[in-house]
Amino acid sequence: MRRRAAGRLIAVVAEATQYIQRHQNNSTIPDRAMKLTSRYSVLFTAATALVALVGCEQAPAPRFHLNPVVMVSNEISPEYQQEVANVLAAMFGTPDAPYALPESGLNQQRLTLAAGAAWSDKQGVDRGLYRKHCVHCHGINGDGRGPTARFLNPYPRDYRQGVFKFKTTFNPAKPTDADLRRVLNNGVPGTSMPSFSLLTESEVDALLEYVKYLSIRGEMETKLAQYVYDELGEAEKEDENGNPVLDEDGNPVMERPPFDPATNPEQGEVVKEILTEVMAPWQEASDQVIVPAEDGIPEDNRTPEEIGESVAKGRELFYGTKANCFTCHGPTGLGDGQQNDYDIWSKEQKAFQDATAQLQESIVSQQKEIARLGREGKETDEEEAKLAADEATLALRQPVAHSFYPIRNAIPRNLRKGVYRGGRRRLDLYCRVSAGIAGTPMPGVGAAAPGAQGTLSDEEIWNVVDYVLNLPYEPASNPQPALPWNSDQIAN
Amino acid sequence: MSSNAFRRMCTVFALGAAVAVSSTAAAAEWGTVKGKFVFKGDVKPEKIVPNKDTEYCSKHELVDESVVVGDGGELANVFVYLNPGRGKKLEVHPDVKPADKPLVLDNHGCRFEPHAMTVWTADKFEIRNSDEGIGHNTNASMLFANPKFNEQVTNGAPILKQFTKSESYPSKVACNVHPWMNAYVLIRDNPYMAVSAADGTFEIKNVPAGKHDFAFWHEAKGNLKDLKVGKDKADRKGQLAIDVPAGKTVDLGVIEITPALLGK
């Protein structure tokens, strides 16, 4: 069974690659275009030739683009980029014709309903749901860079890291289908993410399937790029005895092993393994649901005194160092504590920008060093070679670094507003507090995995939830039982 | 695609798997790799001005630890580790046992102690908070092979973790309450790794005899691409093939690290 699945995967990759090769051998436009495009622009046009198969619209069919941050940080050459794009196309198809690879466990029918251009068929069934409802924010790649994205705060989610915030599972786990459905039905209150509660159930199912598809595709892309960086790449050619092959001048001959799982069974096996790694957490999501202890769940019919007692305990925890909420959410819950940090989406871009700026500085000091060595009459061949390589890398990095929207800090929520992005049910807040909010600085205080020991007990978490729900009604001037001693230093 | 061709694909695939398994050869003999890193440049560790828990944290005269250099240029916190290649397992010397007690990463004095460490998946790993009355969280959302986590750590209640998979690179661990705090933890499913100490030295004992790729990594730059080690040079991934003879110690001597190599 598994072997057959792998065979299918290899076969699919083979078909796509053959198709692309045929296409290129015919010396049609893509081929010439490929030659003309500069090293850098290949990144953004890394076309999946398969698109042409299904493009029946007037306008050029939208294509998936490679993730420039992933490609440039892993130093993936244009040739390898094309090959990664080919493999992704073979596994996932195109925005117009998504392919549910059997191993991915995705549902082909749902994907087909969600994908493609927006139109209604003869029966009046809406098609192309993602492009109709989501693409202007989340983008064709699911990178959160649709045309409206730049103007929104928070920015629409980039699905490609496979990390979701508002879910009932433990911090590192994927959301369940029910979690994604809840987000689509309720939207994300307090952000531009609208509610899609007016769509039919099957439409919502199709859309959540498509979100998973883009997410899995994005995770796959990153892992494939890492594989290419780690295991492939230009290397010295060796003869049968493992000795380097030399050219006429005695220099080692270099060769580039292609990334082509269709013809290379070992690579086929690796691609299959990576897909299994990516899929496993999605398949296990339903085993990772947080279930508060039955006997700890507060009753609905508590007396005001009982609630008051719980709120008081929660307040003490909130402003104490054990739960430590106040350090981020501030001495009065306004969200004005630690505001200097970033979420993982911003961190990825910030790290990329910082490394680019560092490289630029390094180039300046290298130039100075070469000038100094030159004045002393010393050899600088090696230094100049490194400088040239760094300058080439900088030329690749800069346009990517400049393409980001302004990077924003992750601001802890103002809890006095009583708007909860992940839902206002007590259970929603229990999950937020217990698991933290994945991808953001907010840590969890409950068990980190099934059966693990949390920093706070179940009861304490419910106390904190009661306090959070009470916070909007608590006068801001209310003296805090444990006012942080440095509160005067925190700007309001 | 014809069913014949399909079957051929499957056969090819099965062969590939067989090859991968047989390449884990048995090794009964062992050697040692050691060396010392020296930084050839100036670093002025930048002072950190805490913006949270300021009174407590300011007492500790915190400095940026991204490049830690001794008086004689000794470079600490360089990771050296054996990379057997994707999916390959290594034999472990019978005397090499996981540590009796968990390896500890402590939140102490508003920094992580140690700043750089290695964890074998056979070891247990514990996160502590020894800063009395100060709340810390430990955010490991940069893990890739192992489950990420981000947890509040309180005094007297350490968090215990057991990892199961190798990470390709040292992973950054952070505290979001005090965003200047970070540490690097290398998690591998074999014990063949080291971090250079304050005197710049490192030693990896009981390595299976034979030729292996060793990776050199430093947080300021990542892979130490083109690092010169004796007469040899690490490749674009900061890796170098080193022949480890049975019963011998390979002394790589003094390995010089230039500012340009660390991107300075």
PDB file of C-alpha atoms in Angstrom, chain A residues 14 50 70 104 258 315 323 331 334 338 343 355 358 378:
ATOM      1  CA  ALA A  14       7.827  12.078 -13.593  1.00  0.00           C
ATOM      2  CA  LEU A  50       1.645  22.907 -15.894  1.00  0.00           C
ATOM      3  CA  VAL A  70      12.969  30.666   1.861  1.00  0.00           C
ATOM      4  CA  SER A 104      -1.769  14.393   1.612  1.00  0.00           C
ATOM      5  CA  PRO A 258      19.657  17.658 -10.250  1.00  0.00           C
ATOM      6  CA  ARG A 315      -6.517  38.827  39.734  1.00  0.00           C
ATOM      7  CA  ALA A 323       1.323  33.504  35.816  1.00  0.00           C
ATOM      8  CA  PRO A 331      -0.237  46.862  35.216  1.00  0.00           C
ATOM      9  CA  LEU A 334      -4.169  47.721  28.747  1.00  0.00           C
ATOM     10  CA  GLN A 338       6.394  44.277  26.997  1.00  0.00           C
ATOM     11  CA  ASP A 343       5.502  37.208  16.293  1.00  0.00           C
ATOM     12  CA  ALA A 355      21.073  39.680   8.208  1.00  0.00           C
ATOM     13  CA  GLN A 358      24.692  43.037   8.569  1.00  0.00           C
ATOM     14  CA  LYS A 378      49.772  42.126   0.495  1.00  0.00           C
TER      15      LYS A 378
END
